[in-house]
Short mmCIF file of C-alpha atoms and ligand atoms in Angstrom, two decimals:
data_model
loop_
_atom_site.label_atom_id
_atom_site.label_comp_id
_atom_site.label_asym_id
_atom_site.label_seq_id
_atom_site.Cartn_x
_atom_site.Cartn_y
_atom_site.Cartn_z
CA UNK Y 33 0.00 0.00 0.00
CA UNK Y 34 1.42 3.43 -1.14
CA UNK Y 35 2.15 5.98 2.03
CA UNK Y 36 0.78 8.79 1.39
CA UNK Y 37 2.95 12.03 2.55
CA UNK Y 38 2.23 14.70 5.47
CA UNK Y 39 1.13 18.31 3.84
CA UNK Y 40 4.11 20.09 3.82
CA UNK Y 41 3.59 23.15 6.32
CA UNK Y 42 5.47 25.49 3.57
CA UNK Y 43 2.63 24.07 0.83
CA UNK Y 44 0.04 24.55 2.98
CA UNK Y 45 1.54 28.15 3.44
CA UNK Y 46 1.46 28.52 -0.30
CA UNK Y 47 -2.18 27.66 -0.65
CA UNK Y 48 -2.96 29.79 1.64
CA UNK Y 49 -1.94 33.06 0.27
CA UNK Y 50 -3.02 32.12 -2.98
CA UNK Y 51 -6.88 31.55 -2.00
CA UNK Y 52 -7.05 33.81 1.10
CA UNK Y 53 -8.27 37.07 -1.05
CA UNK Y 54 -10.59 34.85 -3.14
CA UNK Y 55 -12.38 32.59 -0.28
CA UNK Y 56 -15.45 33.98 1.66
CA UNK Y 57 -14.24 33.51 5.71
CA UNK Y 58 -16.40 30.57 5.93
CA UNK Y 59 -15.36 28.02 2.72
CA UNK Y 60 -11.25 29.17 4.31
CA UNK Y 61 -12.62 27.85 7.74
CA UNK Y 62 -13.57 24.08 5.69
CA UNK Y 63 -10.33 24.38 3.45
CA UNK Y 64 -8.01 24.95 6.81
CA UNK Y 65 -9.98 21.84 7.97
CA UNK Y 66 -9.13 19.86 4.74
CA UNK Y 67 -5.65 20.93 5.25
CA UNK Y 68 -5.73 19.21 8.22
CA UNK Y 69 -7.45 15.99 6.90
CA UNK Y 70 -5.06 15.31 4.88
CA UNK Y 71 -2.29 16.15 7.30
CA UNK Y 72 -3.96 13.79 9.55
CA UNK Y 73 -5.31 10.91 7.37
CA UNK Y 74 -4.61 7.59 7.60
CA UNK Y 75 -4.60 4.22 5.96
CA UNK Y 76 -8.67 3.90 5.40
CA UNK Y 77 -7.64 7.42 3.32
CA UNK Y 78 -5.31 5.96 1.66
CA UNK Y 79 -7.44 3.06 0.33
CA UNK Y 80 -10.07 5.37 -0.57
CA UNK Y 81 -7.36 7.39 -3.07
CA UNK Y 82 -6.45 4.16 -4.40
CA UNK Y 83 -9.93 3.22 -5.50
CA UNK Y 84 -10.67 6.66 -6.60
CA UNK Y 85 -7.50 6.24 -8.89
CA UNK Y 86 -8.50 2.84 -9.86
CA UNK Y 87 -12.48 4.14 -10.79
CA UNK Y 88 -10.63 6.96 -12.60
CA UNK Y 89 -8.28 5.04 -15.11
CA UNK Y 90 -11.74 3.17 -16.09
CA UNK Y 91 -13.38 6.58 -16.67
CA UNK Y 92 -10.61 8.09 -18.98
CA UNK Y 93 -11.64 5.17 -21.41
CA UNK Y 94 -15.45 5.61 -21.59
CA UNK Y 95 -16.05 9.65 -20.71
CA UNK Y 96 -15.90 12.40 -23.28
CA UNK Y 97 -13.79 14.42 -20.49
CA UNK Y 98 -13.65 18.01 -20.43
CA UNK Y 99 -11.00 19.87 -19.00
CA UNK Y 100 -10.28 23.15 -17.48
CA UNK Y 101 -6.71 24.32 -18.78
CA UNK Y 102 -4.87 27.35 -16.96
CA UNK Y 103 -2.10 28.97 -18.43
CA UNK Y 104 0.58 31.67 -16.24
CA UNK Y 105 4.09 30.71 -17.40
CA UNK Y 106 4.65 34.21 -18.43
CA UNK Y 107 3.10 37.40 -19.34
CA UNK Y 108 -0.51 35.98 -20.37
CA UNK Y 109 -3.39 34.73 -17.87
CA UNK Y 110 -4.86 32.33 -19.99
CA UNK Y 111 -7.67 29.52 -19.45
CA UNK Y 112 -9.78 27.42 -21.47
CA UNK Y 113 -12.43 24.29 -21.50
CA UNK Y 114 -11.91 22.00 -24.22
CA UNK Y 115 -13.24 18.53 -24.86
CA UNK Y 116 -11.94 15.27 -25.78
CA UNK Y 117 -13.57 15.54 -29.32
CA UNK Y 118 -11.05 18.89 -29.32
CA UNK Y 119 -13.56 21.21 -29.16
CA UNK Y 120 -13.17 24.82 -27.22
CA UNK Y 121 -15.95 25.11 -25.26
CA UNK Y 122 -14.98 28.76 -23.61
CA UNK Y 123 -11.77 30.48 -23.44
CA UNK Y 124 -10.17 33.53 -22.07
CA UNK Y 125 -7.42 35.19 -22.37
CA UNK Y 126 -5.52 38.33 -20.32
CA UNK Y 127 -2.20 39.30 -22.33
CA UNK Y 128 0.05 41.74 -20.28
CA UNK Y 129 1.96 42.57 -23.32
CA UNK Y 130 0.82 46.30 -23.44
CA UNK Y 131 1.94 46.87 -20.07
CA UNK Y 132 5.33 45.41 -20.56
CA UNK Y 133 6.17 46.79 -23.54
CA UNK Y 134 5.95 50.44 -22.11
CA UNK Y 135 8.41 49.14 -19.22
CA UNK Y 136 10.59 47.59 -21.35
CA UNK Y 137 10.12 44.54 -20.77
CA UNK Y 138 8.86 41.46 -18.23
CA UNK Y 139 9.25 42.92 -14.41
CA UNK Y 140 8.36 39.65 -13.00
CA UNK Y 141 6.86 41.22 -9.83
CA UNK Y 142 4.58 43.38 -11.93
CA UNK Y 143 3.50 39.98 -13.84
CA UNK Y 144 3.13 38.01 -11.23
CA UNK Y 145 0.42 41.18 -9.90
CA UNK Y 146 -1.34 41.27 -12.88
CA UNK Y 147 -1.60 37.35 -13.44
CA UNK Y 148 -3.35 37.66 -9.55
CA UNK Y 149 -5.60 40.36 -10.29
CA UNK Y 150 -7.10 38.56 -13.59
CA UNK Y 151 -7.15 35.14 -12.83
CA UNK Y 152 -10.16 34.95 -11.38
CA UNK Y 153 -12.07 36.68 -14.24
CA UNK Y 154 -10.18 34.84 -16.69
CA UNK Y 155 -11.19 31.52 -15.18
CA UNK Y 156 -14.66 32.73 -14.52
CA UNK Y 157 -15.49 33.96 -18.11
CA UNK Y 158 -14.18 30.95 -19.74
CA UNK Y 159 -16.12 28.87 -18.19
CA UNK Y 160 -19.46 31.12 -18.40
CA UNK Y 161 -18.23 30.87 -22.15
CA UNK Y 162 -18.45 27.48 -22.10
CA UNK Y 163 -21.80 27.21 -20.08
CA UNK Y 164 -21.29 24.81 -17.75
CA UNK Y 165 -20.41 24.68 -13.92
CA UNK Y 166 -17.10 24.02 -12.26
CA UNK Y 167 -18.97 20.80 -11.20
CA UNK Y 168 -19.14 19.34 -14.54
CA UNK Y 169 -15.34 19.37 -14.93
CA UNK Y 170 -13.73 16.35 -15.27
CA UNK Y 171 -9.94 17.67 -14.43
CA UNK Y 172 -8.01 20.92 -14.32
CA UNK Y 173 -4.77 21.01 -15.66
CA UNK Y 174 -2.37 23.87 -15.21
CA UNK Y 175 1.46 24.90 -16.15
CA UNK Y 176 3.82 24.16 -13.42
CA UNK Y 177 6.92 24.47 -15.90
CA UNK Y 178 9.02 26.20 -17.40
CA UNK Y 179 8.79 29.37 -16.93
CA UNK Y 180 9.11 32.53 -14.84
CA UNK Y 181 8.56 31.51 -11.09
CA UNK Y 182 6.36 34.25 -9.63
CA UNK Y 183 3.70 33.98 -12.76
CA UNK Y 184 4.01 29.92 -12.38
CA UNK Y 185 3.29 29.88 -8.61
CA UNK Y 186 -0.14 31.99 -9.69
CA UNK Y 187 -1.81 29.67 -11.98
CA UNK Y 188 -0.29 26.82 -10.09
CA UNK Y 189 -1.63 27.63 -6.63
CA UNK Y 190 -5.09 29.11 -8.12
CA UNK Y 191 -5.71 25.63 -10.12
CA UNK Y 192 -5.04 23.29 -7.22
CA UNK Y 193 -7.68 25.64 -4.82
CA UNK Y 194 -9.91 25.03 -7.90
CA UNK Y 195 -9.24 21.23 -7.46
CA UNK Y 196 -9.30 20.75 -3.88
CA UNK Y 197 -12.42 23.08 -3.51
CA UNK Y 198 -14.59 21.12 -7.04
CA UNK Y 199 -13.12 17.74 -6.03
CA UNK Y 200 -11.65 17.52 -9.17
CA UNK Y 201 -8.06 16.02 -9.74
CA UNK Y 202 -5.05 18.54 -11.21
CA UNK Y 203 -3.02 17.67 -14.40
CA UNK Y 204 0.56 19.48 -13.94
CA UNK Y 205 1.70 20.40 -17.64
CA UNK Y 206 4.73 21.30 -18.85
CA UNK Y 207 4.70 24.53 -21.19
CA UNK Y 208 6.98 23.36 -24.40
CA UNK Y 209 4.78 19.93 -24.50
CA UNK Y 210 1.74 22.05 -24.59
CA UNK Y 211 2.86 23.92 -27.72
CA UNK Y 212 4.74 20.49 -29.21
CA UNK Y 213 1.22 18.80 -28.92
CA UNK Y 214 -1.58 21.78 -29.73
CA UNK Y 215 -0.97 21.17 -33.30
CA UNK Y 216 -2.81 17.93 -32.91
CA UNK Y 217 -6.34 19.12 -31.52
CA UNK Y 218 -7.55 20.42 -34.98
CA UNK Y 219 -5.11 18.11 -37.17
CA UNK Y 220 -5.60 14.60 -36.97
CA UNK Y 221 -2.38 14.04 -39.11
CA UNK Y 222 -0.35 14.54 -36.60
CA UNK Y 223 0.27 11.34 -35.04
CA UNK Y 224 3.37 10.69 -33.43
CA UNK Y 225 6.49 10.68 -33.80
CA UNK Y 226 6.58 14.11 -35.46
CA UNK Y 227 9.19 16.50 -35.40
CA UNK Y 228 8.58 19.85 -33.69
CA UNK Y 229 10.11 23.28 -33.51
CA UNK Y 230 9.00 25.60 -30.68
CA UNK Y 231 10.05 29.16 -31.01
CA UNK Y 232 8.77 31.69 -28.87
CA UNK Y 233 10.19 34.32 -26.45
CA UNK Y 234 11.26 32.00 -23.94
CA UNK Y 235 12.44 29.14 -25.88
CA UNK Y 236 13.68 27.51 -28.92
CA UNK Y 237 14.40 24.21 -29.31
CA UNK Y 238 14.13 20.89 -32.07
CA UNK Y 239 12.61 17.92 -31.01
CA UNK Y 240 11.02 14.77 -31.75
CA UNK Y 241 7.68 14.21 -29.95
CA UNK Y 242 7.46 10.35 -29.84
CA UNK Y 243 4.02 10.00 -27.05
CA UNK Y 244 2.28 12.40 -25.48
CA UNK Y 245 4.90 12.32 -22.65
CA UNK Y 246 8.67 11.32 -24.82
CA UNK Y 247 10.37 13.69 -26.57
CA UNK Y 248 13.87 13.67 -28.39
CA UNK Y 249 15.94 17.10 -28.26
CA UNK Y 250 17.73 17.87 -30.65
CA UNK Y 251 19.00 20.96 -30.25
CA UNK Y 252 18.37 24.14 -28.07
CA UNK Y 253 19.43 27.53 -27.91
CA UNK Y 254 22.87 28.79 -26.79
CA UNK Y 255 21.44 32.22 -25.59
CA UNK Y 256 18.42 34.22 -26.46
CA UNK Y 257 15.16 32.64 -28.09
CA UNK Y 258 13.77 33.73 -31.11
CA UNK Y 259 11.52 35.71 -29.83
CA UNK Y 260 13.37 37.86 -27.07
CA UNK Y 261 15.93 38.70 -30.23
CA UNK Y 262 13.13 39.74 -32.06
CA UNK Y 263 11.99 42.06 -28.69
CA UNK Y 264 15.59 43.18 -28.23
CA UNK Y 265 16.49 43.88 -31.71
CA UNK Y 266 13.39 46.15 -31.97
CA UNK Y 267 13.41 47.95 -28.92
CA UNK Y 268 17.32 49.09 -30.33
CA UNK Y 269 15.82 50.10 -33.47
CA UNK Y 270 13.23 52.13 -31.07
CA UNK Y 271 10.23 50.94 -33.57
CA UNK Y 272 8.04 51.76 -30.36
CA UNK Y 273 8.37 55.28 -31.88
CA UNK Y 274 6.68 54.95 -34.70
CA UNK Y 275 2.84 55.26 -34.27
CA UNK Y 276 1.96 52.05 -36.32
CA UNK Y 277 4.04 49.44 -34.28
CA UNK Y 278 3.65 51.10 -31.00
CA UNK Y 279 1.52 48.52 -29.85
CA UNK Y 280 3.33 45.19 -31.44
CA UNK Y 281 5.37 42.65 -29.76
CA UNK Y 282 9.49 43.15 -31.29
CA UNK Y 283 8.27 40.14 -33.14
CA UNK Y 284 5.02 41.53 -35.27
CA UNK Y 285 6.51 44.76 -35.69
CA UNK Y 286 9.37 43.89 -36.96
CA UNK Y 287 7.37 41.67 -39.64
CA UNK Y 288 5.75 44.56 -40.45
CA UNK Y 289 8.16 46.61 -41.03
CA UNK Y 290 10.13 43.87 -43.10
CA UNK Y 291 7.01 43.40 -45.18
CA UNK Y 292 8.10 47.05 -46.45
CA UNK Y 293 11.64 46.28 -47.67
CA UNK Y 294 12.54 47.47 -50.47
CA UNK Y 295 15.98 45.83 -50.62
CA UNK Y 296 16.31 42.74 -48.33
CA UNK Y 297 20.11 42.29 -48.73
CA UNK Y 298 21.10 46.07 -48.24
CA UNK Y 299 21.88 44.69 -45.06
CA UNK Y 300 24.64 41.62 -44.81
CA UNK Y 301 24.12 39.14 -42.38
CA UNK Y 302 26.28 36.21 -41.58
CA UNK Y 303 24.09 32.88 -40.52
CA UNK Y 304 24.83 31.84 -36.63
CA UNK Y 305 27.09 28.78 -36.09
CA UNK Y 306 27.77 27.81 -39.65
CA UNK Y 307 30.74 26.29 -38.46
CA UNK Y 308 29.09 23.98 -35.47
CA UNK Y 309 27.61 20.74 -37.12
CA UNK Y 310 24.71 20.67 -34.19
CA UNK Y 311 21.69 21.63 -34.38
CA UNK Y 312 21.88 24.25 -31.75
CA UNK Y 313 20.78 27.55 -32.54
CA UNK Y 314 22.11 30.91 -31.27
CA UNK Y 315 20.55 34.47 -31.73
CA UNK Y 316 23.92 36.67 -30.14
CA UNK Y 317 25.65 37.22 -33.35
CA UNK Y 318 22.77 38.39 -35.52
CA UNK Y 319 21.87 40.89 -32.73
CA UNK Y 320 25.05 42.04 -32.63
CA UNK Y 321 25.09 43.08 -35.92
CA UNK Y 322 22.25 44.76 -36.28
CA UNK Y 323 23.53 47.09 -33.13
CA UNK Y 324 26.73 47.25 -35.66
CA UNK Y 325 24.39 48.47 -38.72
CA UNK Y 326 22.21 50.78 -36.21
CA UNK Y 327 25.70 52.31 -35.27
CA UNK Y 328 26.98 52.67 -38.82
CA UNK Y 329 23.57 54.27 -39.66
CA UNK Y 330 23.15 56.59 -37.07
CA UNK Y 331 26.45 58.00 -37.43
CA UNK Y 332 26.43 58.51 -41.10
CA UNK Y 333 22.40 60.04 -41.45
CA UNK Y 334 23.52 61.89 -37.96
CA UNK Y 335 20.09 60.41 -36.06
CA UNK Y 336 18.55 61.71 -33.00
CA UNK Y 337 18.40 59.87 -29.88
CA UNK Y 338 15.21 58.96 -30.27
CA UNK Y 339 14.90 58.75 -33.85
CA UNK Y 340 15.12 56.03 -36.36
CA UNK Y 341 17.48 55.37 -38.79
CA UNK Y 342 16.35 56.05 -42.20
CA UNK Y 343 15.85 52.40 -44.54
CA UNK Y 344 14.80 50.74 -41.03
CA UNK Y 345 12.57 48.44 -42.82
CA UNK Y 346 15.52 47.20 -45.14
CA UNK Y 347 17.15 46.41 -41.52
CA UNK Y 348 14.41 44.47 -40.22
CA UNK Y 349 14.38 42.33 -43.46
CA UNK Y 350 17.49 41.36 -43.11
CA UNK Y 351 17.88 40.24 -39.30
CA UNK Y 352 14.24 38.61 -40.28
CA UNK Y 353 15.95 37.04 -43.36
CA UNK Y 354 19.37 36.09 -41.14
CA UNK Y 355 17.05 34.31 -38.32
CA UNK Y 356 14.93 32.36 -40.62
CA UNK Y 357 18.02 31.30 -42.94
CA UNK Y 358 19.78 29.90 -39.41
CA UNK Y 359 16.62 28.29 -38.10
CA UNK Y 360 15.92 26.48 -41.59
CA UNK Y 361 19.77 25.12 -41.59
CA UNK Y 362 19.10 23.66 -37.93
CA UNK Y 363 15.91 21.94 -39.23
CA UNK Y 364 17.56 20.75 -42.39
CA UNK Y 365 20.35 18.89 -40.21
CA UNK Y 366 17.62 17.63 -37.81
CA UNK Y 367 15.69 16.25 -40.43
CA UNK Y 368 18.53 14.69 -41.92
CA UNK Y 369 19.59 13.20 -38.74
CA UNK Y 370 16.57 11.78 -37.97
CA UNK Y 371 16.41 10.44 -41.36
CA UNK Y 372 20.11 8.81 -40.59
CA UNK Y 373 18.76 7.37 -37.32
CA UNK Y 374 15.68 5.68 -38.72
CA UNK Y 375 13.90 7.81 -36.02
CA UNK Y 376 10.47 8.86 -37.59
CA UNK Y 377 9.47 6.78 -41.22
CA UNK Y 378 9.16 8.69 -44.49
CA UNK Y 379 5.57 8.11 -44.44
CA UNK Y 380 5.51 10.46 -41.38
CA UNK Y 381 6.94 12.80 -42.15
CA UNK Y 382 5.84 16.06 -40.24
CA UNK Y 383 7.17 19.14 -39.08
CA UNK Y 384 5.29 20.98 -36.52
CA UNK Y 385 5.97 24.68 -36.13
CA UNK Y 386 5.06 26.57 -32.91
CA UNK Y 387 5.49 29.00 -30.67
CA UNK Y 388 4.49 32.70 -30.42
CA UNK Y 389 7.65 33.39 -33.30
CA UNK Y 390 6.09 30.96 -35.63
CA UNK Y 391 3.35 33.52 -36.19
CA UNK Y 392 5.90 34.91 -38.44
CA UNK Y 393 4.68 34.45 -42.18
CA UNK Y 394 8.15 35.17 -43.51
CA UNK Y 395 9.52 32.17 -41.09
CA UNK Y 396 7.13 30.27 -42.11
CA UNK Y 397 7.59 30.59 -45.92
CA UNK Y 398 11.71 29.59 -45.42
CA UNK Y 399 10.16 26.34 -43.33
CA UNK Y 400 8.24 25.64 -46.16
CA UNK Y 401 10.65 25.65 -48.74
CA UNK Y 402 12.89 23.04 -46.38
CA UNK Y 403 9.72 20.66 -45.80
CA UNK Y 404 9.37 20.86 -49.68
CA UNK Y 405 13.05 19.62 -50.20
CA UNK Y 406 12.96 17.46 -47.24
CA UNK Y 407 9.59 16.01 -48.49
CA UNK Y 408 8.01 17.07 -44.97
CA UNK Y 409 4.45 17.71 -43.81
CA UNK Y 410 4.42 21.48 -42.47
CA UNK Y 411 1.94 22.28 -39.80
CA UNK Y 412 1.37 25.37 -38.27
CA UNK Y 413 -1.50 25.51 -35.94
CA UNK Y 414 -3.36 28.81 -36.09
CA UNK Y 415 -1.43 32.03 -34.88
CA UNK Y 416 -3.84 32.33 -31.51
CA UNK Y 417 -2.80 29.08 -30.57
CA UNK Y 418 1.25 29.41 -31.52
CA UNK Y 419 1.11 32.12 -28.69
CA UNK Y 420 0.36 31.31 -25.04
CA UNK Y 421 -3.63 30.29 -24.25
CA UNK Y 422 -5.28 28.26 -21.64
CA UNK Y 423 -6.27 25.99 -24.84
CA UNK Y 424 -3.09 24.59 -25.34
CA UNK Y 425 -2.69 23.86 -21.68
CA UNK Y 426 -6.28 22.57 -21.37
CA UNK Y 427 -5.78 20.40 -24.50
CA UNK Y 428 -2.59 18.75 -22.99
CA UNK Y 429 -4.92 17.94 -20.26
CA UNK Y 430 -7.34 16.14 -22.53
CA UNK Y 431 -4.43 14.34 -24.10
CA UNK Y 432 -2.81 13.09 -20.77
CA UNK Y 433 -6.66 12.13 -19.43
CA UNK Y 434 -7.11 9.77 -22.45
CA UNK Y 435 -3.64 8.36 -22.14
CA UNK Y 436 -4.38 8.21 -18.35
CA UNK Y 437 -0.75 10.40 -17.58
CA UNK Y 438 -0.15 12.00 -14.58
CA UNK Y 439 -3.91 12.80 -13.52
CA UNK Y 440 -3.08 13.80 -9.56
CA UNK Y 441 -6.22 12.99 -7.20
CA UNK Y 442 -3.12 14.02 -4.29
CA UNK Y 443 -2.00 16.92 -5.87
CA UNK Y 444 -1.14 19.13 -2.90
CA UNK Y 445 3.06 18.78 -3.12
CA UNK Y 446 3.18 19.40 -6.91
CA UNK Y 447 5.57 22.62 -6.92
CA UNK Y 448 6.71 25.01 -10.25
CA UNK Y 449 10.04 24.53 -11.89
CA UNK Y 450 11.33 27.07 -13.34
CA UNK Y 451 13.52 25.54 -15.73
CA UNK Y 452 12.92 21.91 -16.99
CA UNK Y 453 14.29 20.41 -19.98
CA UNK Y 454 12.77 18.95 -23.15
CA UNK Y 455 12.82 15.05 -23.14
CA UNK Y 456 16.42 13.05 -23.61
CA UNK Y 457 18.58 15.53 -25.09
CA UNK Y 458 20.06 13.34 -28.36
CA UNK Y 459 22.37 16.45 -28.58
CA UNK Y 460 25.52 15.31 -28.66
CA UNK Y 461 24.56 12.34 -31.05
CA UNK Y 462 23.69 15.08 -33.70
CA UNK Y 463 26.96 16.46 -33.10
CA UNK Y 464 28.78 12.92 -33.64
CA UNK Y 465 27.46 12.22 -36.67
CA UNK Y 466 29.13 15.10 -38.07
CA UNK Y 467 25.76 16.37 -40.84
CA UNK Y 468 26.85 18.64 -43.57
CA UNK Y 469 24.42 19.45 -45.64
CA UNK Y 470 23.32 21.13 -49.16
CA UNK Y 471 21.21 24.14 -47.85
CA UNK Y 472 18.01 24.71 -49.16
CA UNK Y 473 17.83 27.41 -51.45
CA UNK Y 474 15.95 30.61 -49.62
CA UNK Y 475 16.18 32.76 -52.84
CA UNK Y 476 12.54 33.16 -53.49
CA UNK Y 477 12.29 34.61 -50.26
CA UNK Y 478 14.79 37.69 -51.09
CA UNK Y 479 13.32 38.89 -54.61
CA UNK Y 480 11.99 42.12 -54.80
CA UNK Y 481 8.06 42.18 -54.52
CA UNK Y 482 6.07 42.84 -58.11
O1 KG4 Z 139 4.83 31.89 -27.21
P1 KG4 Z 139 4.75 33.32 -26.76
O2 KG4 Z 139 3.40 33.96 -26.74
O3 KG4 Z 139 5.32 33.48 -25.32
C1 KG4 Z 139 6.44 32.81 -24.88
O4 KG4 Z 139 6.31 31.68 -24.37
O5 KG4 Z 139 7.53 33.40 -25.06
O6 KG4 Z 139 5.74 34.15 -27.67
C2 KG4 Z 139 5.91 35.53 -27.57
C3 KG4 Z 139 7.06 35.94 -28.49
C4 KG4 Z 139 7.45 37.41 -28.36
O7 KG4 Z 139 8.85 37.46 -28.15
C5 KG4 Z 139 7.09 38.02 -29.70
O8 KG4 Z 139 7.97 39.04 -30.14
C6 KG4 Z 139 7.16 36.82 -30.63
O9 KG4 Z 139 6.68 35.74 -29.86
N1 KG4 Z 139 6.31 36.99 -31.81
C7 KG4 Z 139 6.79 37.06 -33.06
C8 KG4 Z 139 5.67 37.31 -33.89
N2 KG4 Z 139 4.56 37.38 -33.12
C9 KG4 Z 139 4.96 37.18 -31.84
N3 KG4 Z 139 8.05 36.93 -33.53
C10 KG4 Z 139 8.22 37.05 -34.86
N4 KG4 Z 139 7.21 37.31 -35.72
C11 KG4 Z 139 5.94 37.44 -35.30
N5 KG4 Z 139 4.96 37.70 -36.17
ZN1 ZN Z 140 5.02 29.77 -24.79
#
């Protein structure tokens, strides 16, 4: 018979502060006393988790489930209901992105505040959306990792008082697996193994999902994601100025203003980590050279502090055109090397793309020109989704229900992580088989526009 643990006094703590504004005085009074119960329970408890676990597993094969997802890694409260058929039943979302961009970026105190004040709402309206009561849940599953600890530790401590106080059990899901797997709610093609590249602002990294639960890395970044280069890069260029991308993320803004170009190579860019046979991806050198070009520019057309330098959208076409062109190589090799390795069979052949930097159109065009070559499936599930949402997180939850993974009736010392690695890193097998390979041509993606 499995022992069940003593609440932790600093968990019980942690509950505590994260229900004590949202309980009425008398539903704290009969959670303190839960707290206690389970504290104090003994073996007839035990017996009675082990048959609720046991009537559960029979469930996940007969129920359609629906589950309650809750998303707080980083700047966006998100939640959602979804079914097991994959449909969204209600979702909301609360993006902070306005409020970071005019500090300059994530404060994680100031997140963590705003993720407090609108997770109640959030919650609330997405199930209203989804008319139906917190009763007729079947789980809640929430983010506990990666991501930024004080924005974690909201959603993670508001899900499990949603648990204990519904009865319901709590599905701990890890961020990157709830992008790696979203793409498989509205396309039934993806089956598994697939290959999958997440780039966001937090993360970028190639990997093989093999089950809902195995993945293969392949490679990860050296330094910044995608993403935070594309934030970085276009804070320098001070594109905040200019009325029309005031209210962007680095990453659509910079799009934008590379949708402009009128010459895409005016600017030279030299592709990250040519040299490195890995599939390891770095953003420091392309961001360095665009503060090299800003320099250049400023000097010579003798720009204000906080002006912009003149053929700016020429500038963003190229760093745009440099990440894409060293993303693309790092798939090619990945593809080849899972082609080498027998790891996923021709006739499955997918690439899944996502991640809020695979919004990118332009990204996504240079992917598509690799899967052609590579004879690979490209799927790129819809922009809203790419970014953080409860729906992902909710949907991971449906997946793990079915599969019967990691559905906690004793939830109460699950904890955050704030870093936690992809899978088995396969990393330094790329690197031993030593992959050159003939780059796909990204040509099509550099001719002037008709
Ligand atoms: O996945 P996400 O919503 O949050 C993280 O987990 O990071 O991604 C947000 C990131 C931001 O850095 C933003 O600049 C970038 O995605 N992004 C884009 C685009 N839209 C959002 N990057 C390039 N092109 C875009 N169109
Ligand atoms: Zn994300």
């Amino acid at each position: 018979m499995e022992r069940k643990r003593a609440l932790p006094e600093s968990i019980a703590k942690d509950i505590e502060e994260a229900t004590s504004s949202l309980l009425p005085k008398k539903s704290r009074d009969a959670y303190y006393k839960e707290l206690n119960y389970f504290n104090n329970r003994n073996q007839e408890n035990n017996v009675l988790v082990q048959i609720l676990k046991r009537s559960h597993s029979f469930k996940n094969l007969n129920t359609n489930a629906i589950v309650l997802g809750i998303e707080t890694s980083c700047d966006d409260t998100g939640c959602a209901v979804v079914d097991t058929n994959g449909s969204i039943l209600g979702e909301a979302l609360h993006s902070q992105q306005l409020f970071h961009l005019a500090n300059g970026g994530i404060i994680p105190p100031f997140a963590q505040d705003l993720h407090r004040q609108n997770i109640e709402n959030v919650v609330n309206t997405a199930i209203e959306q989804a008319n139906i009561r917190f009763e007729d849940l079947h789980a809640i599953a929430t983010t506990v990792k990666p991501g930024l600890p004080l924005s974690l530790t909201i959603g993670m401590k508001y899900g499990k008082y949603l648990c204990w106080r519904y009865n319901k059990p709590f599905i701990p899901i890890h961020h990157m697996e709830a992008h790696a797997l979203t793409a498989r709610m509205h396309n039934k093609h993806v089956t598994f193994p697939f290959l999958v590249l997440l780039i966001s602002g937090g993360h970028c990294l190639l990997a093989v999902a093999q089950d809902i639960d195995k993945f293969l890395l392949l490679g990860t970044t050296l330094d910044d994601a995608p993403g935070e280069a594309f934030d970085k890069v276009s804070r320098r260029m001070k594109l905040r100025n200019i009325a029309e991308y005031s209210q962007l993320s680095g990453g659509q803004a910079i799009e934008l203003a590379a949708s402009k170009a009128s010459d895409v190579l005016q600017f030279k860019f030299t592709t990250p980590l040519l040299q490195y046979k890995n599939c390891n991806f770095s953003m420091a050198g392309l961001k360095t050279q665009v503060q090299r070009h800003i320099l250049t520019e400023e000097k010579k057309h003798d720009v204000q502090p906080d002006g912009v330098i003149p053929h700016i959208n020429n500038l963003c076409a190229g760093f745009q055109l440099g990440v894409t062109r060293h993303l693309c190589q790092r798939v090619q090799r990945g593809m080849t090397f899972v082609k080498r390795e027998n790891i996923i069979p021709k006739s499955k052949q997918t690439l899944v793309v996502s991640g809020g930097v695979a919004c990118n159109n332009f990204i996504a065009k240079g992917l598509q020109l690799v899967c052609d070559e590579m004879e690979y499936y490209l799927v790129r599930p819809p922009p809203k989704l790419c970014t953080d949402n409860g729906v992902m997180i909710a949907w991971n939850g449906i997946e793990r229900w079915r599969a019967n993974l990691g559905i906690l009736h004793d939830f109460l010392d699950v904890q955050i992580e704030s870093s936690s690695p992809l899978g088995v890193s396969l990393i330094q097998d790329v690197i031993k088989h030593n992959i050159s390979c003939k780059w796909t041509k990204l040509t099509e993606l550099t001719q002037p526009r008709v």
